[in-house]
Short mmCIF file of C-alpha atoms in Angstrom, two decimals:
data_model
loop_
_atom_site.label_atom_id
_atom_site.label_comp_id
_atom_site.label_asym_id
_atom_site.label_seq_id
_atom_site.Cartn_x
_atom_site.Cartn_y
_atom_site.Cartn_z
CA UNK Q 1 3.91 17.47 12.76
CA UNK Q 2 3.10 18.87 16.24
CA UNK Q 3 0.49 16.11 17.37
CA UNK Q 4 2.97 13.29 16.55
CA UNK Q 5 5.89 14.99 19.05
CA UNK Q 6 5.17 12.66 21.61
CA UNK Q 7 5.53 9.48 19.74
CA UNK Q 8 8.14 10.34 17.86
CA UNK Q 9 9.94 11.76 20.57
CA UNK Q 10 9.29 7.85 22.09
CA UNK Q 11 10.40 6.22 18.44
CA UNK Q 12 13.69 8.14 18.18
CA UNK Q 13 14.53 7.26 22.19
CA UNK Q 14 13.93 3.75 20.53
CA UNK Q 15 16.05 3.82 17.78
CA UNK Q 16 19.15 5.68 19.70
CA UNK Q 17 18.69 2.60 22.06
CA UNK Q 18 18.62 -0.08 19.07
CA UNK Q 19 21.35 -1.19 16.54
CA UNK Q 20 19.43 -3.69 14.59
CA UNK Q 21 16.16 -2.34 13.58
CA UNK Q 22 13.64 -4.78 11.44
CA UNK Q 23 11.11 -2.90 8.89
CA UNK Q 24 8.17 -4.66 7.89
CA UNK Q 25 5.35 -3.95 4.98
CA UNK Q 26 2.28 -5.34 4.24
CA UNK Q 27 1.44 -8.55 2.64
CA UNK Q 28 0.71 -7.65 -1.59
CA UNK Q 29 3.03 -4.59 -1.00
CA UNK Q 30 2.30 -1.40 -3.11
CA UNK Q 31 4.33 1.53 -3.31
CA UNK Q 32 3.46 3.20 -0.30
CA UNK Q 33 4.51 0.83 1.79
CA UNK Q 34 7.63 -0.30 0.08
CA UNK Q 35 8.44 3.82 -0.18
CA UNK Q 36 7.57 3.98 3.35
CA UNK Q 37 10.28 0.95 4.15
CA UNK Q 38 12.88 1.94 2.03
CA UNK Q 39 12.57 5.36 3.25
CA UNK Q 40 13.05 4.28 6.80
CA UNK Q 41 16.26 1.58 5.77
CA UNK Q 42 17.68 3.81 4.09
CA UNK Q 43 17.39 7.08 6.69
CA UNK Q 44 18.58 4.44 9.37
CA UNK Q 45 21.31 3.01 7.64
CA UNK Q 46 22.95 6.38 7.21
CA UNK Q 47 22.67 6.96 11.20
CA UNK Q 48 24.99 3.89 11.78
CA UNK Q 49 21.59 1.59 12.39
CA UNK Q 50 21.62 -2.30 10.90
CA UNK Q 51 18.36 -1.66 9.25
CA UNK Q 52 16.50 -4.79 7.62
CA UNK Q 53 13.58 -4.62 5.09
CA UNK Q 54 10.94 -7.14 5.06
CA UNK Q 55 7.79 -8.13 3.01
CA UNK Q 56 6.40 -11.65 2.60
CA UNK Q 57 5.27 -11.13 -0.69
CA UNK Q 58 7.27 -9.86 -3.64
CA UNK Q 59 7.70 -6.05 -4.52
CA UNK Q 60 5.61 -4.29 -7.18
CA UNK Q 61 7.73 -4.16 -10.40
CA UNK Q 62 6.92 -0.68 -10.58
CA UNK Q 63 9.06 0.16 -6.98
CA UNK Q 64 12.17 -2.06 -8.13
CA UNK Q 65 14.39 0.90 -9.12
CA UNK Q 66 14.38 2.37 -5.27
CA UNK Q 67 17.32 2.35 -3.49
CA UNK Q 68 17.39 -0.76 -1.61
CA UNK Q 69 14.67 -2.73 -3.27
CA UNK Q 70 16.74 -5.82 -4.22
CA UNK Q 71 17.54 -6.23 -0.33
CA UNK Q 72 14.23 -7.17 0.79
CA UNK Q 73 14.09 -10.35 3.09
CA UNK Q 74 11.35 -12.53 3.27
CA UNK Q 75 12.28 -14.90 6.51
CA UNK Q 76 11.54 -13.30 9.67
CA UNK Q 77 13.07 -14.22 12.81
CA UNK Q 78 12.04 -11.18 15.60
CA UNK Q 79 14.53 -12.04 18.44
CA UNK Q 80 17.51 -10.52 15.97
CA UNK Q 81 16.41 -7.45 16.07
CA UNK Q 82 16.03 -4.58 18.72
CA UNK Q 83 13.07 -3.07 17.50
CA UNK Q 84 10.56 -3.80 14.63
CA UNK Q 85 8.49 -0.77 12.76
CA UNK Q 86 5.65 -1.74 10.77
CA UNK Q 87 4.63 0.38 8.16
CA UNK Q 88 1.05 0.76 6.11
CA UNK Q 89 -0.09 -2.11 7.89
CA UNK Q 90 -3.60 -1.59 8.72
CA UNK Q 91 -3.75 -4.68 11.12
CA UNK Q 92 -1.18 -6.85 12.34
CA UNK Q 93 -2.26 -10.01 10.15
CA UNK Q 94 -1.52 -7.27 7.08
CA UNK Q 95 2.72 -8.43 8.08
CA UNK Q 96 2.09 -11.88 7.21
CA UNK Q 97 4.40 -12.73 10.00
CA UNK Q 98 3.25 -14.01 13.42
CA UNK Q 99 5.36 -12.71 16.06
CA UNK Q 100 5.24 -10.52 19.53
CA UNK Q 101 7.99 -8.08 20.02
CA UNK Q 102 8.55 -6.00 22.70
CA UNK Q 103 9.57 -3.20 20.84
CA UNK Q 104 6.98 -3.21 17.97
CA UNK Q 105 6.06 0.35 16.00
CA UNK Q 106 3.23 0.82 14.21
CA UNK Q 107 2.88 3.57 11.45
CA UNK Q 108 -0.08 3.90 9.21
CA UNK Q 109 -2.75 5.67 8.07
CA UNK Q 110 -5.06 3.25 7.43
CA UNK Q 111 -9.01 4.20 9.41
CA UNK Q 112 -9.08 0.37 10.21
CA UNK Q 113 -6.07 0.31 12.19
CA UNK Q 114 -6.08 -1.79 15.20
CA UNK Q 115 -3.19 -0.39 17.28
CA UNK Q 116 -1.13 -3.53 17.54
CA UNK Q 117 2.09 -1.63 18.38
CA UNK Q 118 3.68 -0.25 21.47
CA UNK Q 119 3.88 2.90 19.83
CA UNK Q 120 1.35 3.81 17.53
CA UNK Q 121 1.52 6.73 14.99
CA UNK Q 122 -1.78 6.33 13.15
CA UNK Q 123 -3.11 9.33 11.14
CA UNK Q 124 -6.14 8.43 8.70
CA UNK Q 125 -5.92 12.30 7.82
CA UNK Q 126 -2.89 11.61 5.98
CA UNK Q 127 -2.90 10.47 1.99
CA UNK Q 128 -0.35 8.04 2.63
CA UNK Q 129 1.93 6.56 5.51
CA UNK Q 130 5.02 8.23 3.80
CA UNK Q 131 3.97 11.77 4.98
CA UNK Q 132 4.25 10.57 8.52
CA UNK Q 133 7.43 8.93 7.67
CA UNK Q 134 8.11 12.22 6.07
CA UNK Q 135 7.68 14.22 9.08
CA UNK Q 136 9.28 11.31 11.39
CA UNK Q 137 12.55 12.05 9.02
CA UNK Q 138 12.59 15.39 9.64
CA UNK Q 139 12.02 14.80 13.23
CA UNK Q 140 15.02 12.72 13.79
CA UNK Q 141 17.02 15.24 11.87
CA UNK Q 142 18.65 13.00 9.54
CA UNK Q 143 19.20 14.27 5.99
CA UNK Q 144 16.25 13.68 3.12
CA UNK Q 145 18.51 12.87 0.39
CA UNK Q 146 17.63 12.14 -3.04
CA UNK Q 147 17.36 8.72 -3.19
CA UNK Q 148 15.15 8.77 0.25
CA UNK Q 149 13.07 11.67 -1.22
CA UNK Q 150 12.25 9.27 -4.29
CA UNK Q 151 11.01 6.80 -1.79
CA UNK Q 152 8.48 8.83 -0.42
CA UNK Q 153 7.44 10.67 -3.26
CA UNK Q 154 7.10 7.09 -4.72
CA UNK Q 155 4.51 6.31 -2.04
CA UNK Q 156 2.71 9.51 -2.05
CA UNK Q 157 2.21 9.29 -6.10
CA UNK Q 158 1.07 5.52 -5.84
CA UNK Q 159 -1.29 6.31 -3.24
CA UNK Q 160 -2.82 9.35 -4.65
CA UNK Q 161 -3.49 7.52 -7.74
CA UNK Q 162 -1.10 10.45 -9.06
CA UNK Q 163 -2.45 12.86 -6.98
CA UNK Q 164 -5.86 12.32 -8.62
CA UNK Q 165 -7.55 10.81 -5.81
CA UNK Q 166 -9.85 13.32 -2.99
CA UNK Q 167 -7.31 12.38 -0.66
CA UNK Q 168 -5.32 15.14 -2.22
CA UNK Q 169 -4.95 18.24 -0.22
CA UNK Q 170 -2.67 21.04 0.15
CA UNK Q 171 -0.40 19.29 2.49
CA UNK Q 172 0.16 16.37 0.06
CA UNK Q 173 1.35 18.97 -2.62
CA UNK Q 174 3.16 20.29 0.10
CA UNK Q 175 5.70 17.42 1.12
CA UNK Q 176 5.84 16.53 -2.84
CA UNK Q 177 6.69 19.91 -3.69
CA UNK Q 178 9.82 19.50 -0.76
CA UNK Q 179 10.36 16.13 -1.92
CA UNK Q 180 10.88 17.61 -5.54
CA UNK Q 181 13.04 20.14 -3.91
CA UNK Q 182 15.11 17.48 -2.29
CA UNK Q 183 15.82 15.83 -5.65
CA UNK Q 184 13.17 13.14 -5.89
CA UNK Q 185 12.76 11.57 -9.29
CA UNK Q 186 9.55 12.13 -10.03
CA UNK Q 187 9.99 11.76 -14.21
CA UNK Q 188 11.00 8.43 -13.26
CA UNK Q 189 8.31 7.38 -11.03
CA UNK Q 190 5.90 8.65 -13.64
CA UNK Q 191 7.93 6.75 -15.87
CA UNK Q 192 7.66 2.90 -13.40
CA UNK Q 193 4.43 3.06 -12.88
CA UNK Q 194 2.30 4.62 -15.60
CA UNK Q 195 4.74 3.85 -18.93
CA UNK Q 196 6.19 0.19 -18.32
CA UNK Q 197 2.96 -2.15 -18.56
CA UNK Q 198 3.59 -5.82 -20.30
CA UNK Q 199 1.57 -7.04 -23.51
CA UNK Q 200 0.06 -9.42 -21.41
CA UNK Q 201 -1.11 -6.54 -18.35
CA UNK Q 202 -3.06 -4.72 -21.38
CA UNK Q 203 -4.65 -7.88 -22.30
CA UNK Q 204 -5.63 -8.59 -18.99
CA UNK Q 205 -6.97 -5.17 -18.65
CA UNK Q 206 -8.79 -5.45 -22.13
CA UNK Q 207 -10.83 -8.61 -20.54
CA UNK Q 208 -11.58 -6.66 -17.10
CA UNK Q 209 -12.84 -3.70 -18.97
CA UNK Q 210 -14.88 -5.57 -21.36
CA UNK Q 211 -16.35 -7.88 -18.28
CA UNK Q 212 -17.53 -4.68 -16.69
CA UNK Q 213 -21.33 -4.53 -16.16
CA UNK Q 214 -23.49 -2.36 -13.77
CA UNK Q 215 -25.78 -4.45 -11.65
CA UNK Q 216 -29.09 -3.52 -9.48
CA UNK Q 217 -26.97 -1.96 -7.03
CA UNK Q 218 -25.01 0.08 -9.19
CA UNK Q 219 -22.00 -1.30 -8.28
CA UNK Q 220 -19.82 -1.40 -11.68
CA UNK Q 221 -18.38 -5.30 -11.35
CA UNK Q 222 -15.71 -7.30 -13.03
CA UNK Q 223 -13.97 -10.34 -12.43
CA UNK Q 224 -10.92 -12.50 -13.29
CA UNK Q 225 -10.34 -16.04 -12.56
CA UNK Q 226 -7.19 -18.44 -12.41
CA UNK Q 227 -8.22 -19.26 -16.27
CA UNK Q 228 -7.52 -16.02 -17.55
CA UNK Q 229 -4.09 -15.41 -15.49
CA UNK Q 230 -3.03 -18.51 -17.17
CA UNK Q 231 -4.21 -17.98 -20.59
CA UNK Q 232 -2.86 -14.26 -20.90
CA UNK Q 233 0.31 -15.28 -19.05
CA UNK Q 234 -0.45 -12.71 -16.40
CA UNK Q 235 -0.29 -12.31 -12.49
CA UNK Q 236 -2.02 -10.56 -9.80
CA UNK Q 237 0.45 -7.79 -9.95
CA UNK Q 238 -0.96 -6.96 -13.82
CA UNK Q 239 -4.01 -5.94 -12.21
CA UNK Q 240 -2.96 -3.19 -10.01
CA UNK Q 241 -4.23 0.14 -11.74
CA UNK Q 242 -7.16 -1.37 -13.73
CA UNK Q 243 -9.47 -0.58 -10.94
CA UNK Q 244 -9.12 3.17 -11.39
CA UNK Q 245 -10.70 2.71 -14.74
CA UNK Q 246 -13.97 0.84 -13.78
CA UNK Q 247 -14.18 4.22 -10.98
CA UNK Q 248 -14.68 6.33 -13.88
CA UNK Q 249 -18.36 4.97 -15.01
CA UNK Q 250 -20.41 7.92 -14.00
CA UNK Q 251 -23.61 5.99 -13.26
CA UNK Q 252 -21.82 3.73 -10.76
CA UNK Q 253 -22.21 4.19 -7.16
CA UNK Q 254 -18.71 2.53 -6.19
CA UNK Q 255 -17.02 -0.36 -8.36
CA UNK Q 256 -15.61 -3.99 -7.17
CA UNK Q 257 -12.82 -5.94 -9.39
CA UNK Q 258 -13.00 -9.76 -7.84
CA UNK Q 259 -9.87 -11.94 -8.75
CA UNK Q 260 -9.07 -15.47 -7.40
CA UNK Q 261 -5.66 -15.32 -6.46
CA UNK Q 262 -4.50 -19.15 -7.80
CA UNK Q 263 -4.69 -20.23 -3.98
CA UNK Q 264 -8.09 -21.03 -3.23
CA UNK Q 265 -9.58 -17.26 -2.40
CA UNK Q 266 -11.08 -14.47 -4.10
CA UNK Q 267 -9.35 -10.99 -3.46
CA UNK Q 268 -12.14 -8.03 -3.89
CA UNK Q 269 -10.96 -4.62 -4.16
CA UNK Q 270 -13.16 -1.51 -4.23
CA UNK Q 271 -13.06 2.32 -5.07
CA UNK Q 272 -15.82 4.86 -5.41
CA UNK Q 273 -15.83 8.66 -5.79
CA UNK Q 274 -19.46 8.97 -3.97
CA UNK Q 275 -18.93 10.75 -0.50
CA UNK Q 276 -21.52 9.32 0.90
CA UNK Q 277 -20.44 5.75 0.46
CA UNK Q 278 -17.79 4.22 3.33
CA UNK Q 279 -16.36 1.24 1.66
CA UNK Q 280 -14.64 0.24 5.01
CA UNK Q 281 -18.10 -0.84 6.08
CA UNK Q 282 -18.57 -2.60 2.74
CA UNK Q 283 -15.31 -4.46 3.15
CA UNK Q 284 -15.80 -4.93 6.79
CA UNK Q 285 -18.83 -7.51 5.99
CA UNK Q 286 -15.98 -9.51 3.99
CA UNK Q 287 -13.01 -9.58 7.09
CA UNK Q 288 -11.75 -6.60 5.12
CA UNK Q 289 -10.54 -3.16 5.38
CA UNK Q 290 -9.01 0.08 3.96
CA UNK Q 291 -10.31 3.26 3.25
CA UNK Q 292 -13.46 5.33 3.25
CA UNK Q 293 -12.97 5.10 -0.68
CA UNK Q 294 -10.46 2.83 -1.39
CA UNK Q 295 -10.81 -0.76 0.40
CA UNK Q 296 -10.91 -4.66 -0.23
CA UNK Q 297 -11.11 -8.43 1.44
CA UNK Q 298 -9.38 -11.62 0.88
CA UNK Q 299 -11.68 -14.60 1.60
CA UNK Q 300 -11.84 -18.26 0.71
CA UNK Q 301 -13.57 -19.33 -2.34
CA UNK Q 302 -14.24 -19.84 -6.38
CA UNK Q 303 -15.67 -16.91 -8.79
CA UNK Q 304 -18.65 -18.23 -10.98
CA UNK Q 305 -20.66 -16.24 -14.11
CA UNK Q 306 -24.21 -15.91 -14.10
CA UNK Q 307 -25.75 -12.54 -15.44
CA UNK Q 308 -23.11 -10.88 -13.68
CA UNK Q 309 -20.09 -12.37 -11.35
CA UNK Q 310 -20.74 -13.39 -8.12
CA UNK Q 311 -18.61 -15.44 -5.11
CA UNK Q 312 -20.08 -18.83 -5.65
CA UNK Q 313 -20.06 -20.41 -1.91
#
């Protein structure tokens, strides 16, 4: 896109001068950060570059079919690379790697982004970071193969909630249409994201939904503890998607799902359909961030239940 031309040209020049390139996804990766990462990796590899994908945490099961998903590394040494590209990381700490590098590129769509890169392409108007990557790859002139198109579509599908969220606009759908035309395996994405639920996951969802309550702030609240995960043989990844059901309660202004992570922390996730509410402001009270209608935070603590779930001080 025209508004990124200056940054894209700078990135292009850096890529041309670099051979070893690291691409880093954010902690607790989702479909957007993984799709962005692998689309870039596959494109750069086709240009003859040594591109390596990094993620501190495991890849979500719904994205493991993407080309290159089995090649992610966890141990990162910045000295091995000529340049580093962070994708979909709303802040530097989201990479979960503490390092400095003279050629760090930051590509993201979170409004809370703190512009931590030498070059920053940050556009909160984009539905997903993969949308920016799509335009970058077009600018670089490489071929968007069916495998790359599938990576990009995976991120777009994930961050728009299968094109149900309000961030789905004409540009989003135009990009999606172009990706399908380029061979994106849309049916496989749908199958992996919506038709691959484990029994343990569905039981966990049942527990979350059975605990849903409206509090005095008209917020729909639910929670899960370490004990729940252990009893149901479930994990944190199994929570993916259930908050969208909490967000369907018409009487609620917003919803929040609290979950213990097994390491002495509580992860909070927010969603809303109310145009007047900015969830980044609420999440920011806990040191978190995200988007206006989808945000989150992580803080130390345990959960306890009285009439409604709350964070124990």
